[in-house]
PDB file of C-alpha atoms in Angstrom:
ATOM      1  CA  UNK A   1      -0.027   0.014  -0.002  1.00  0.00           C
ATOM      2  CA  UNK A   2       1.700   3.253  -1.207  1.00  0.00           C
ATOM      3  CA  UNK A   3       0.686   6.830  -1.715  1.00  0.00           C
ATOM      4  CA  UNK A   4       3.033   8.148  -4.582  1.00  0.00           C
ATOM      5  CA  UNK A   5       3.936  11.074  -6.549  1.00  0.00           C
ATOM      6  CA  UNK A   6       5.719  10.942  -9.856  1.00  0.00           C
ATOM      7  CA  UNK A   7       7.252  13.756 -11.966  1.00  0.00           C
ATOM      8  CA  UNK A   8       4.515  15.931 -10.140  1.00  0.00           C
ATOM      9  CA  UNK A   9       4.121  19.487 -10.902  1.00  0.00           C
ATOM     10  CA  UNK A  10       1.720  21.118  -8.264  1.00  0.00           C
ATOM     11  CA  UNK A  11       0.231  24.546  -7.718  1.00  0.00           C
ATOM     12  CA  UNK A  12      -2.927  26.621  -8.846  1.00  0.00           C
ATOM     13  CA  UNK A  13      -4.184  27.476 -12.239  1.00  0.00           C
ATOM     14  CA  UNK A  14      -1.878  29.992 -13.876  1.00  0.00           C
ATOM     15  CA  UNK A  15       0.823  29.405 -11.034  1.00  0.00           C
ATOM     16  CA  UNK A  16       3.106  26.489 -10.629  1.00  0.00           C
ATOM     17  CA  UNK A  17       4.514  26.146  -7.051  1.00  0.00           C
ATOM     18  CA  UNK A  18       6.794  23.219  -7.612  1.00  0.00           C
ATOM     19  CA  UNK A  19       7.625  20.693 -10.260  1.00  0.00           C
ATOM     20  CA  UNK A  20       9.349  17.318 -11.030  1.00  0.00           C
ATOM     21  CA  UNK A  21       8.605  15.927  -7.506  1.00  0.00           C
ATOM     22  CA  UNK A  22       8.908  12.178  -6.807  1.00  0.00           C
ATOM     23  CA  UNK A  23       7.971  10.789  -3.369  1.00  0.00           C
ATOM     24  CA  UNK A  24       6.307   7.967  -1.682  1.00  0.00           C
ATOM     25  CA  UNK A  25       4.593   6.984   1.574  1.00  0.00           C
ATOM     26  CA  UNK A  26       4.186   3.362   2.400  1.00  0.00           C
ATOM     27  CA  UNK A  27       2.421   1.482   5.038  1.00  0.00           C
ATOM     28  CA  UNK A  28       4.248   1.319   8.537  1.00  0.00           C
ATOM     29  CA  UNK A  29       6.652   4.173   7.900  1.00  0.00           C
ATOM     30  CA  UNK A  30       6.918   7.932   8.984  1.00  0.00           C
ATOM     31  CA  UNK A  31       8.153  10.464   6.430  1.00  0.00           C
ATOM     32  CA  UNK A  32       8.993  14.027   7.621  1.00  0.00           C
ATOM     33  CA  UNK A  33       8.831  17.088   5.171  1.00  0.00           C
ATOM     34  CA  UNK A  34      10.881  19.974   6.195  1.00  0.00           C
ATOM     35  CA  UNK A  35      11.550  23.368   4.449  1.00  0.00           C
ATOM     36  CA  UNK A  36      11.435  26.969   5.148  1.00  0.00           C
ATOM     37  CA  UNK A  37       8.264  29.164   4.798  1.00  0.00           C
ATOM     38  CA  UNK A  38       6.996  29.420   1.246  1.00  0.00           C
ATOM     39  CA  UNK A  39       8.806  26.199   0.122  1.00  0.00           C
ATOM     40  CA  UNK A  40       5.479  24.695  -1.128  1.00  0.00           C
ATOM     41  CA  UNK A  41       4.849  22.033   1.592  1.00  0.00           C
ATOM     42  CA  UNK A  42       1.357  22.725   2.233  1.00  0.00           C
ATOM     43  CA  UNK A  43       0.319  22.825  -1.456  1.00  0.00           C
ATOM     44  CA  UNK A  44       2.152  19.583  -2.023  1.00  0.00           C
ATOM     45  CA  UNK A  45       0.134  17.879   0.735  1.00  0.00           C
ATOM     46  CA  UNK A  46      -3.176  19.319  -0.667  1.00  0.00           C
ATOM     47  CA  UNK A  47      -2.313  17.804  -4.066  1.00  0.00           C
ATOM     48  CA  UNK A  48      -1.384  14.471  -2.552  1.00  0.00           C
ATOM     49  CA  UNK A  49      -4.802  14.387  -0.842  1.00  0.00           C
ATOM     50  CA  UNK A  50      -6.574  15.266  -4.076  1.00  0.00           C
ATOM     51  CA  UNK A  51      -7.869  18.689  -2.893  1.00  0.00           C
ATOM     52  CA  UNK A  52      -5.735  20.286  -5.645  1.00  0.00           C
ATOM     53  CA  UNK A  53      -5.437  18.733  -9.110  1.00  0.00           C
ATOM     54  CA  UNK A  54      -1.878  17.938 -10.370  1.00  0.00           C
ATOM     55  CA  UNK A  55      -0.484  20.575 -12.832  1.00  0.00           C
ATOM     56  CA  UNK A  56       1.702  17.736 -14.430  1.00  0.00           C
ATOM     57  CA  UNK A  57       2.803  14.181 -13.449  1.00  0.00           C
ATOM     58  CA  UNK A  58       0.701  12.010 -11.383  1.00  0.00           C
ATOM     59  CA  UNK A  59      -0.379  10.958  -7.999  1.00  0.00           C
ATOM     60  CA  UNK A  60      -1.249   7.375  -7.176  1.00  0.00           C
ATOM     61  CA  UNK A  61      -2.976   5.542  -4.188  1.00  0.00           C
ATOM     62  CA  UNK A  62      -2.440   1.857  -3.939  1.00  0.00           C
ATOM     63  CA  UNK A  63      -1.155   1.749  -7.635  1.00  0.00           C
ATOM     64  CA  UNK A  64      -4.322   3.488  -8.831  1.00  0.00           C
ATOM     65  CA  UNK A  65      -4.389   7.057 -10.083  1.00  0.00           C
ATOM     66  CA  UNK A  66      -5.775   9.284  -7.199  1.00  0.00           C
ATOM     67  CA  UNK A  67      -8.343  10.793  -9.482  1.00  0.00           C
ATOM     68  CA  UNK A  68      -9.753   7.333 -10.096  1.00  0.00           C
ATOM     69  CA  UNK A  69     -10.959   7.151  -6.608  1.00  0.00           C
ATOM     70  CA  UNK A  70     -14.203   8.738  -5.469  1.00  0.00           C
ATOM     71  CA  UNK A  71     -14.131  11.662  -2.956  1.00  0.00           C
ATOM     72  CA  UNK A  72     -15.718   9.292  -0.507  1.00  0.00           C
ATOM     73  CA  UNK A  73     -12.991   6.548  -1.065  1.00  0.00           C
ATOM     74  CA  UNK A  74     -10.130   8.981  -0.791  1.00  0.00           C
ATOM     75  CA  UNK A  75     -11.609  10.194   2.397  1.00  0.00           C
ATOM     76  CA  UNK A  76     -11.708   6.578   3.790  1.00  0.00           C
ATOM     77  CA  UNK A  77      -8.168   6.175   3.020  1.00  0.00           C
ATOM     78  CA  UNK A  78      -6.527   9.397   3.557  1.00  0.00           C
ATOM     79  CA  UNK A  79      -6.875  11.429   6.636  1.00  0.00           C
ATOM     80  CA  UNK A  80      -5.595  15.273   6.840  1.00  0.00           C
ATOM     81  CA  UNK A  81      -4.683  17.366   9.747  1.00  0.00           C
ATOM     82  CA  UNK A  82      -4.362  21.101   8.418  1.00  0.00           C
ATOM     83  CA  UNK A  83      -2.393  23.657  10.227  1.00  0.00           C
ATOM     84  CA  UNK A  84      -5.671  25.135  11.518  1.00  0.00           C
ATOM     85  CA  UNK A  85      -9.393  24.785  10.892  1.00  0.00           C
ATOM     86  CA  UNK A  86     -12.019  27.396  11.516  1.00  0.00           C
ATOM     87  CA  UNK A  87     -15.717  26.502  11.811  1.00  0.00           C
ATOM     88  CA  UNK A  88     -18.910  28.857  11.334  1.00  0.00           C
ATOM     89  CA  UNK A  89     -20.772  26.610  13.673  1.00  0.00           C
ATOM     90  CA  UNK A  90     -20.044  26.155  17.441  1.00  0.00           C
ATOM     91  CA  UNK A  91     -19.634  22.190  17.311  1.00  0.00           C
ATOM     92  CA  UNK A  92     -18.431  20.621  20.504  1.00  0.00           C
ATOM     93  CA  UNK A  93     -15.072  18.967  20.531  1.00  0.00           C
ATOM     94  CA  UNK A  94     -16.817  15.682  20.577  1.00  0.00           C
ATOM     95  CA  UNK A  95     -18.772  16.595  17.322  1.00  0.00           C
ATOM     96  CA  UNK A  96     -15.796  17.718  15.674  1.00  0.00           C
ATOM     97  CA  UNK A  97     -13.960  14.358  16.336  1.00  0.00           C
ATOM     98  CA  UNK A  98     -16.997  12.404  15.337  1.00  0.00           C
ATOM     99  CA  UNK A  99     -16.758  14.167  11.756  1.00  0.00           C
ATOM    100  CA  UNK A 100     -13.843  11.828  11.228  1.00  0.00           C
ATOM    101  CA  UNK A 101     -16.382   8.969  11.062  1.00  0.00           C
ATOM    102  CA  UNK A 102     -18.203  10.706   8.291  1.00  0.00           C
ATOM    103  CA  UNK A 103     -16.497   8.927   5.430  1.00  0.00           C
ATOM    104  CA  UNK A 104     -17.444   5.529   6.786  1.00  0.00           C
ATOM    105  CA  UNK A 105     -21.090   6.582   7.659  1.00  0.00           C
ATOM    106  CA  UNK A 106     -22.102   8.846   4.957  1.00  0.00           C
ATOM    107  CA  UNK A 107     -22.282  12.765   4.838  1.00  0.00           C
ATOM    108  CA  UNK A 108     -25.828  13.020   6.226  1.00  0.00           C
ATOM    109  CA  UNK A 109     -25.908  10.025   8.542  1.00  0.00           C
ATOM    110  CA  UNK A 110     -26.262  10.500  12.261  1.00  0.00           C
ATOM    111  CA  UNK A 111     -23.453   9.227  14.316  1.00  0.00           C
ATOM    112  CA  UNK A 112     -23.915   5.722  15.538  1.00  0.00           C
ATOM    113  CA  UNK A 113     -22.961   4.401  19.013  1.00  0.00           C
ATOM    114  CA  UNK A 114     -19.764   3.109  17.347  1.00  0.00           C
ATOM    115  CA  UNK A 115     -18.973   6.265  15.810  1.00  0.00           C
ATOM    116  CA  UNK A 116     -19.305   8.053  19.164  1.00  0.00           C
ATOM    117  CA  UNK A 117     -17.116   5.457  20.781  1.00  0.00           C
ATOM    118  CA  UNK A 118     -14.390   5.774  18.164  1.00  0.00           C
ATOM    119  CA  UNK A 119     -14.308   9.521  18.698  1.00  0.00           C
ATOM    120  CA  UNK A 120     -14.274   9.228  22.520  1.00  0.00           C
ATOM    121  CA  UNK A 121     -11.380   6.595  22.340  1.00  0.00           C
ATOM    122  CA  UNK A 122      -9.418   9.004  20.058  1.00  0.00           C
ATOM    123  CA  UNK A 123     -10.043  11.959  22.635  1.00  0.00           C
ATOM    124  CA  UNK A 124      -8.697   9.801  25.268  1.00  0.00           C
ATOM    125  CA  UNK A 125      -5.693   8.692  23.538  1.00  0.00           C
ATOM    126  CA  UNK A 126      -4.592  12.352  23.398  1.00  0.00           C
ATOM    127  CA  UNK A 127      -5.690  13.148  26.973  1.00  0.00           C
ATOM    128  CA  UNK A 128      -8.457  15.541  26.143  1.00  0.00           C
ATOM    129  CA  UNK A 129     -11.664  13.419  26.743  1.00  0.00           C
ATOM    130  CA  UNK A 130     -12.659  16.103  29.403  1.00  0.00           C
ATOM    131  CA  UNK A 131     -12.957  18.574  26.611  1.00  0.00           C
ATOM    132  CA  UNK A 132     -15.578  16.625  24.756  1.00  0.00           C
ATOM    133  CA  UNK A 133     -18.667  18.741  25.692  1.00  0.00           C
ATOM    134  CA  UNK A 134     -16.774  21.987  25.136  1.00  0.00           C
ATOM    135  CA  UNK A 135     -17.438  24.264  22.242  1.00  0.00           C
ATOM    136  CA  UNK A 136     -14.489  24.134  19.797  1.00  0.00           C
ATOM    137  CA  UNK A 137     -14.451  27.973  19.735  1.00  0.00           C
ATOM    138  CA  UNK A 138     -14.058  27.901  23.626  1.00  0.00           C
ATOM    139  CA  UNK A 139     -10.844  25.865  23.861  1.00  0.00           C
ATOM    140  CA  UNK A 140      -7.228  27.054  23.343  1.00  0.00           C
ATOM    141  CA  UNK A 141      -5.531  26.844  20.019  1.00  0.00           C
ATOM    142  CA  UNK A 142      -3.381  23.958  21.183  1.00  0.00           C
ATOM    143  CA  UNK A 143      -6.474  22.098  22.512  1.00  0.00           C
ATOM    144  CA  UNK A 144      -8.113  22.707  19.108  1.00  0.00           C
ATOM    145  CA  UNK A 145      -5.086  21.209  17.190  1.00  0.00           C
ATOM    146  CA  UNK A 146      -5.348  18.146  19.355  1.00  0.00           C
ATOM    147  CA  UNK A 147      -8.991  17.885  18.489  1.00  0.00           C
ATOM    148  CA  UNK A 148      -8.137  17.833  14.798  1.00  0.00           C
ATOM    149  CA  UNK A 149      -5.548  15.188  15.412  1.00  0.00           C
ATOM    150  CA  UNK A 150      -8.091  13.155  17.232  1.00  0.00           C
ATOM    151  CA  UNK A 151     -10.490  13.519  14.298  1.00  0.00           C
ATOM    152  CA  UNK A 152      -7.817  12.192  11.808  1.00  0.00           C
ATOM    153  CA  UNK A 153      -7.199   9.286  14.297  1.00  0.00           C
ATOM    154  CA  UNK A 154     -11.060   8.482  14.394  1.00  0.00           C
ATOM    155  CA  UNK A 155     -11.105   8.290  10.560  1.00  0.00           C
ATOM    156  CA  UNK A 156      -9.068   4.825  10.744  1.00  0.00           C
ATOM    157  CA  UNK A 157      -7.503   5.975   7.612  1.00  0.00           C
ATOM    158  CA  UNK A 158      -4.327   4.052   6.536  1.00  0.00           C
ATOM    159  CA  UNK A 159      -2.585   7.276   5.356  1.00  0.00           C
ATOM    160  CA  UNK A 160      -2.151  10.377   7.660  1.00  0.00           C
ATOM    161  CA  UNK A 161      -1.135  13.608   6.184  1.00  0.00           C
ATOM    162  CA  UNK A 162      -0.350  16.153   8.702  1.00  0.00           C
ATOM    163  CA  UNK A 163       0.611  19.757   8.207  1.00  0.00           C
ATOM    164  CA  UNK A 164       2.757  21.007  11.187  1.00  0.00           C
ATOM    165  CA  UNK A 165       0.587  18.947  13.621  1.00  0.00           C
ATOM    166  CA  UNK A 166       2.542  20.098  16.577  1.00  0.00           C
ATOM    167  CA  UNK A 167       2.762  23.896  15.680  1.00  0.00           C
ATOM    168  CA  UNK A 168       0.282  25.037  18.454  1.00  0.00           C
ATOM    169  CA  UNK A 169       1.199  22.675  21.124  1.00  0.00           C
ATOM    170  CA  UNK A 170       3.294  23.144  24.282  1.00  0.00           C
ATOM    171  CA  UNK A 171       6.562  21.001  24.750  1.00  0.00           C
ATOM    172  CA  UNK A 172       4.674  18.157  26.549  1.00  0.00           C
ATOM    173  CA  UNK A 173       2.001  17.883  23.956  1.00  0.00           C
ATOM    174  CA  UNK A 174       4.452  17.982  21.188  1.00  0.00           C
ATOM    175  CA  UNK A 175       6.080  14.703  22.769  1.00  0.00           C
ATOM    176  CA  UNK A 176       2.634  13.343  23.098  1.00  0.00           C
ATOM    177  CA  UNK A 177       1.797  13.700  19.382  1.00  0.00           C
ATOM    178  CA  UNK A 178       5.152  12.247  18.232  1.00  0.00           C
ATOM    179  CA  UNK A 179       4.745   9.226  20.646  1.00  0.00           C
ATOM    180  CA  UNK A 180       1.315   8.734  19.052  1.00  0.00           C
ATOM    181  CA  UNK A 181       2.714   8.828  15.559  1.00  0.00           C
ATOM    182  CA  UNK A 182       5.178   6.195  16.546  1.00  0.00           C
ATOM    183  CA  UNK A 183       2.409   4.055  17.698  1.00  0.00           C
ATOM    184  CA  UNK A 184       0.463   4.457  14.432  1.00  0.00           C
ATOM    185  CA  UNK A 185       3.492   3.360  12.527  1.00  0.00           C
ATOM    186  CA  UNK A 186       3.752   0.327  14.682  1.00  0.00           C
ATOM    187  CA  UNK A 187       0.171  -0.388  13.889  1.00  0.00           C
ATOM    188  CA  UNK A 188       0.960  -0.307  10.254  1.00  0.00           C
ATOM    189  CA  UNK A 189      -0.336   3.060   9.303  1.00  0.00           C
ATOM    190  CA  UNK A 190       1.565   5.577   7.138  1.00  0.00           C
ATOM    191  CA  UNK A 191       2.271   9.136   8.236  1.00  0.00           C
ATOM    192  CA  UNK A 192       3.512  12.058   6.341  1.00  0.00           C
ATOM    193  CA  UNK A 193       3.943  15.337   8.216  1.00  0.00           C
ATOM    194  CA  UNK A 194       5.543  18.677   7.861  1.00  0.00           C
ATOM    195  CA  UNK A 195       7.306  20.569  10.673  1.00  0.00           C
ATOM    196  CA  UNK A 196       9.499  23.542  11.343  1.00  0.00           C
ATOM    197  CA  UNK A 197      11.360  21.421  13.937  1.00  0.00           C
ATOM    198  CA  UNK A 198      14.036  19.277  12.477  1.00  0.00           C
ATOM    199  CA  UNK A 199      14.626  17.626  15.868  1.00  0.00           C
ATOM    200  CA  UNK A 200      11.129  16.016  15.369  1.00  0.00           C
ATOM    201  CA  UNK A 201      12.440  14.357  12.307  1.00  0.00           C
ATOM    202  CA  UNK A 202      15.504  13.244  13.980  1.00  0.00           C
ATOM    203  CA  UNK A 203      13.359  11.669  16.730  1.00  0.00           C
ATOM    204  CA  UNK A 204      10.726   9.712  14.879  1.00  0.00           C
ATOM    205  CA  UNK A 205      11.139   9.807  11.004  1.00  0.00           C
ATOM    206  CA  UNK A 206      12.257   6.934   8.835  1.00  0.00           C
ATOM    207  CA  UNK A 207      12.738   9.237   5.814  1.00  0.00           C
ATOM    208  CA  UNK A 208      13.009  13.029   5.309  1.00  0.00           C
ATOM    209  CA  UNK A 209      12.121  15.044   2.469  1.00  0.00           C
ATOM    210  CA  UNK A 210      13.673  18.465   2.190  1.00  0.00           C
ATOM    211  CA  UNK A 211      11.697  20.946   0.209  1.00  0.00           C
ATOM    212  CA  UNK A 212      13.142  24.326  -1.102  1.00  0.00           C
ATOM    213  CA  UNK A 213      11.414  26.556  -3.627  1.00  0.00           C
ATOM    214  CA  UNK A 214       8.927  24.109  -4.677  1.00  0.00           C
ATOM    215  CA  UNK A 215      11.288  21.148  -5.317  1.00  0.00           C
ATOM    216  CA  UNK A 216      13.076  18.463  -3.380  1.00  0.00           C
ATOM    217  CA  UNK A 217      16.480  19.496  -2.159  1.00  0.00           C
ATOM    218  CA  UNK A 218      17.323  16.147  -0.621  1.00  0.00           C
ATOM    219  CA  UNK A 219      15.557  12.936   0.289  1.00  0.00           C
ATOM    220  CA  UNK A 220      16.322   9.772   2.013  1.00  0.00           C
ATOM    221  CA  UNK A 221      16.823   8.017   5.053  1.00  0.00           C
ATOM    222  CA  UNK A 222      16.968  10.279   8.196  1.00  0.00           C
ATOM    223  CA  UNK A 223      20.321   9.186   9.262  1.00  0.00           C
ATOM    224  CA  UNK A 224      21.983  10.052   5.998  1.00  0.00           C
ATOM    225  CA  UNK A 225      19.848  13.186   4.935  1.00  0.00           C
ATOM    226  CA  UNK A 226      19.767  15.043   8.335  1.00  0.00           C
ATOM    227  CA  UNK A 227      23.288  16.300   8.410  1.00  0.00           C
ATOM    228  CA  UNK A 228      24.840  19.679   9.084  1.00  0.00           C
ATOM    229  CA  UNK A 229      25.588  20.531   5.249  1.00  0.00           C
ATOM    230  CA  UNK A 230      21.928  19.765   4.154  1.00  0.00           C
ATOM    231  CA  UNK A 231      20.283  21.552   6.915  1.00  0.00           C
ATOM    232  CA  UNK A 232      22.482  24.646   6.555  1.00  0.00           C
ATOM    233  CA  UNK A 233      21.616  24.761   2.783  1.00  0.00           C
ATOM    234  CA  UNK A 234      17.983  24.268   3.516  1.00  0.00           C
ATOM    235  CA  UNK A 235      17.576  26.984   5.957  1.00  0.00           C
ATOM    236  CA  UNK A 236      20.271  29.411   4.844  1.00  0.00           C
ATOM    237  CA  UNK A 237      22.156  29.559   8.083  1.00  0.00           C
ATOM    238  CA  UNK A 238      24.793  27.456   9.804  1.00  0.00           C
ATOM    239  CA  UNK A 239      23.291  24.374  11.698  1.00  0.00           C
ATOM    240  CA  UNK A 240      25.111  21.997  13.513  1.00  0.00           C
ATOM    241  CA  UNK A 241      24.100  18.216  13.952  1.00  0.00           C
ATOM    242  CA  UNK A 242      25.430  17.330  17.529  1.00  0.00           C
ATOM    243  CA  UNK A 243      25.115  14.233  19.501  1.00  0.00           C
ATOM    244  CA  UNK A 244      23.544  14.469  22.871  1.00  0.00           C
ATOM    245  CA  UNK A 245      24.037  11.855  25.723  1.00  0.00           C
ATOM    246  CA  UNK A 246      21.012  11.661  27.992  1.00  0.00           C
ATOM    247  CA  UNK A 247      20.913  10.783  31.607  1.00  0.00           C
ATOM    248  CA  UNK A 248      20.143   7.226  30.966  1.00  0.00           C
ATOM    249  CA  UNK A 249      22.998   6.788  28.610  1.00  0.00           C
ATOM    250  CA  UNK A 250      21.055   6.884  25.283  1.00  0.00           C
ATOM    251  CA  UNK A 251      22.490   9.060  22.547  1.00  0.00           C
ATOM    252  CA  UNK A 252      20.336  11.306  20.518  1.00  0.00           C
ATOM    253  CA  UNK A 253      21.204  13.564  17.643  1.00  0.00           C
ATOM    254  CA  UNK A 254      19.880  17.239  17.861  1.00  0.00           C
ATOM    255  CA  UNK A 255      20.059  20.450  15.702  1.00  0.00           C
ATOM    256  CA  UNK A 256      21.894  23.461  16.962  1.00  0.00           C
ATOM    257  CA  UNK A 257      22.053  26.741  15.057  1.00  0.00           C
ATOM    258  CA  UNK A 258      25.403  28.075  14.905  1.00  0.00           C
ATOM    259  CA  UNK A 259      26.279  31.929  15.456  1.00  0.00           C
ATOM    260  CA  UNK A 260      23.843  34.639  16.891  1.00  0.00           C
ATOM    261  CA  UNK A 261      23.646  35.884  20.556  1.00  0.00           C
ATOM    262  CA  UNK A 262      25.830  33.809  22.867  1.00  0.00           C
ATOM    263  CA  UNK A 263      24.224  31.206  25.281  1.00  0.00           C
ATOM    264  CA  UNK A 264      23.878  32.973  28.688  1.00  0.00           C
ATOM    265  CA  UNK A 265      23.612  29.817  30.510  1.00  0.00           C
TER     266      UNK A 265
END
């Protein structure tokens, strides 16, 4: 099972954002997409989801052109966590998460008891079950982001595409989400996520795709791609990949920007 792009050009009518993109996402792996602001990551995700039509090349889902799948079939297989989502209605957090069950039940179907249970289980997995009755407009930005992630989990989709899923979250909840992504991989699901935190890629990603100006600057296994030279070129400033020894003796690679203000301890 694979979601793949081949020779893909993507963008909008009259404006190409990126071209000649080749990438794939297979079951049981986590792929992290890194790149500076404006590098085309969000537009590429939306094209892989079928929300935007390819401007050239092709996108396939399980060896079948993405456009050959109906919108409902795509929604049953592909789940999306956007950077942010606004609602004109004051849905509760529970109702927002239950919307993840819509591809299975149908657009106008009332949630079944099993749908409510799936939503509740997703909320509990992320530690926000107590927020279930709260209006989505009356929770914090970080809590709203957790609700969107819970909605994606409730879909049961095999592929999760996540646009900066930890952007609004505090440090503890960022770690929670990264741990959850690892559990999804262990269950055989596929995760593609974007982030502005290279350390997140070092922590959990199997492969990394570095995007710059709409194209792929580097791609491959995390251990080989995530080096000081590539990261410095990607972000346009010196970055060192260092090795940190933790209290328990484990060693972890971390990213450290070089230069700027001195460390005041």
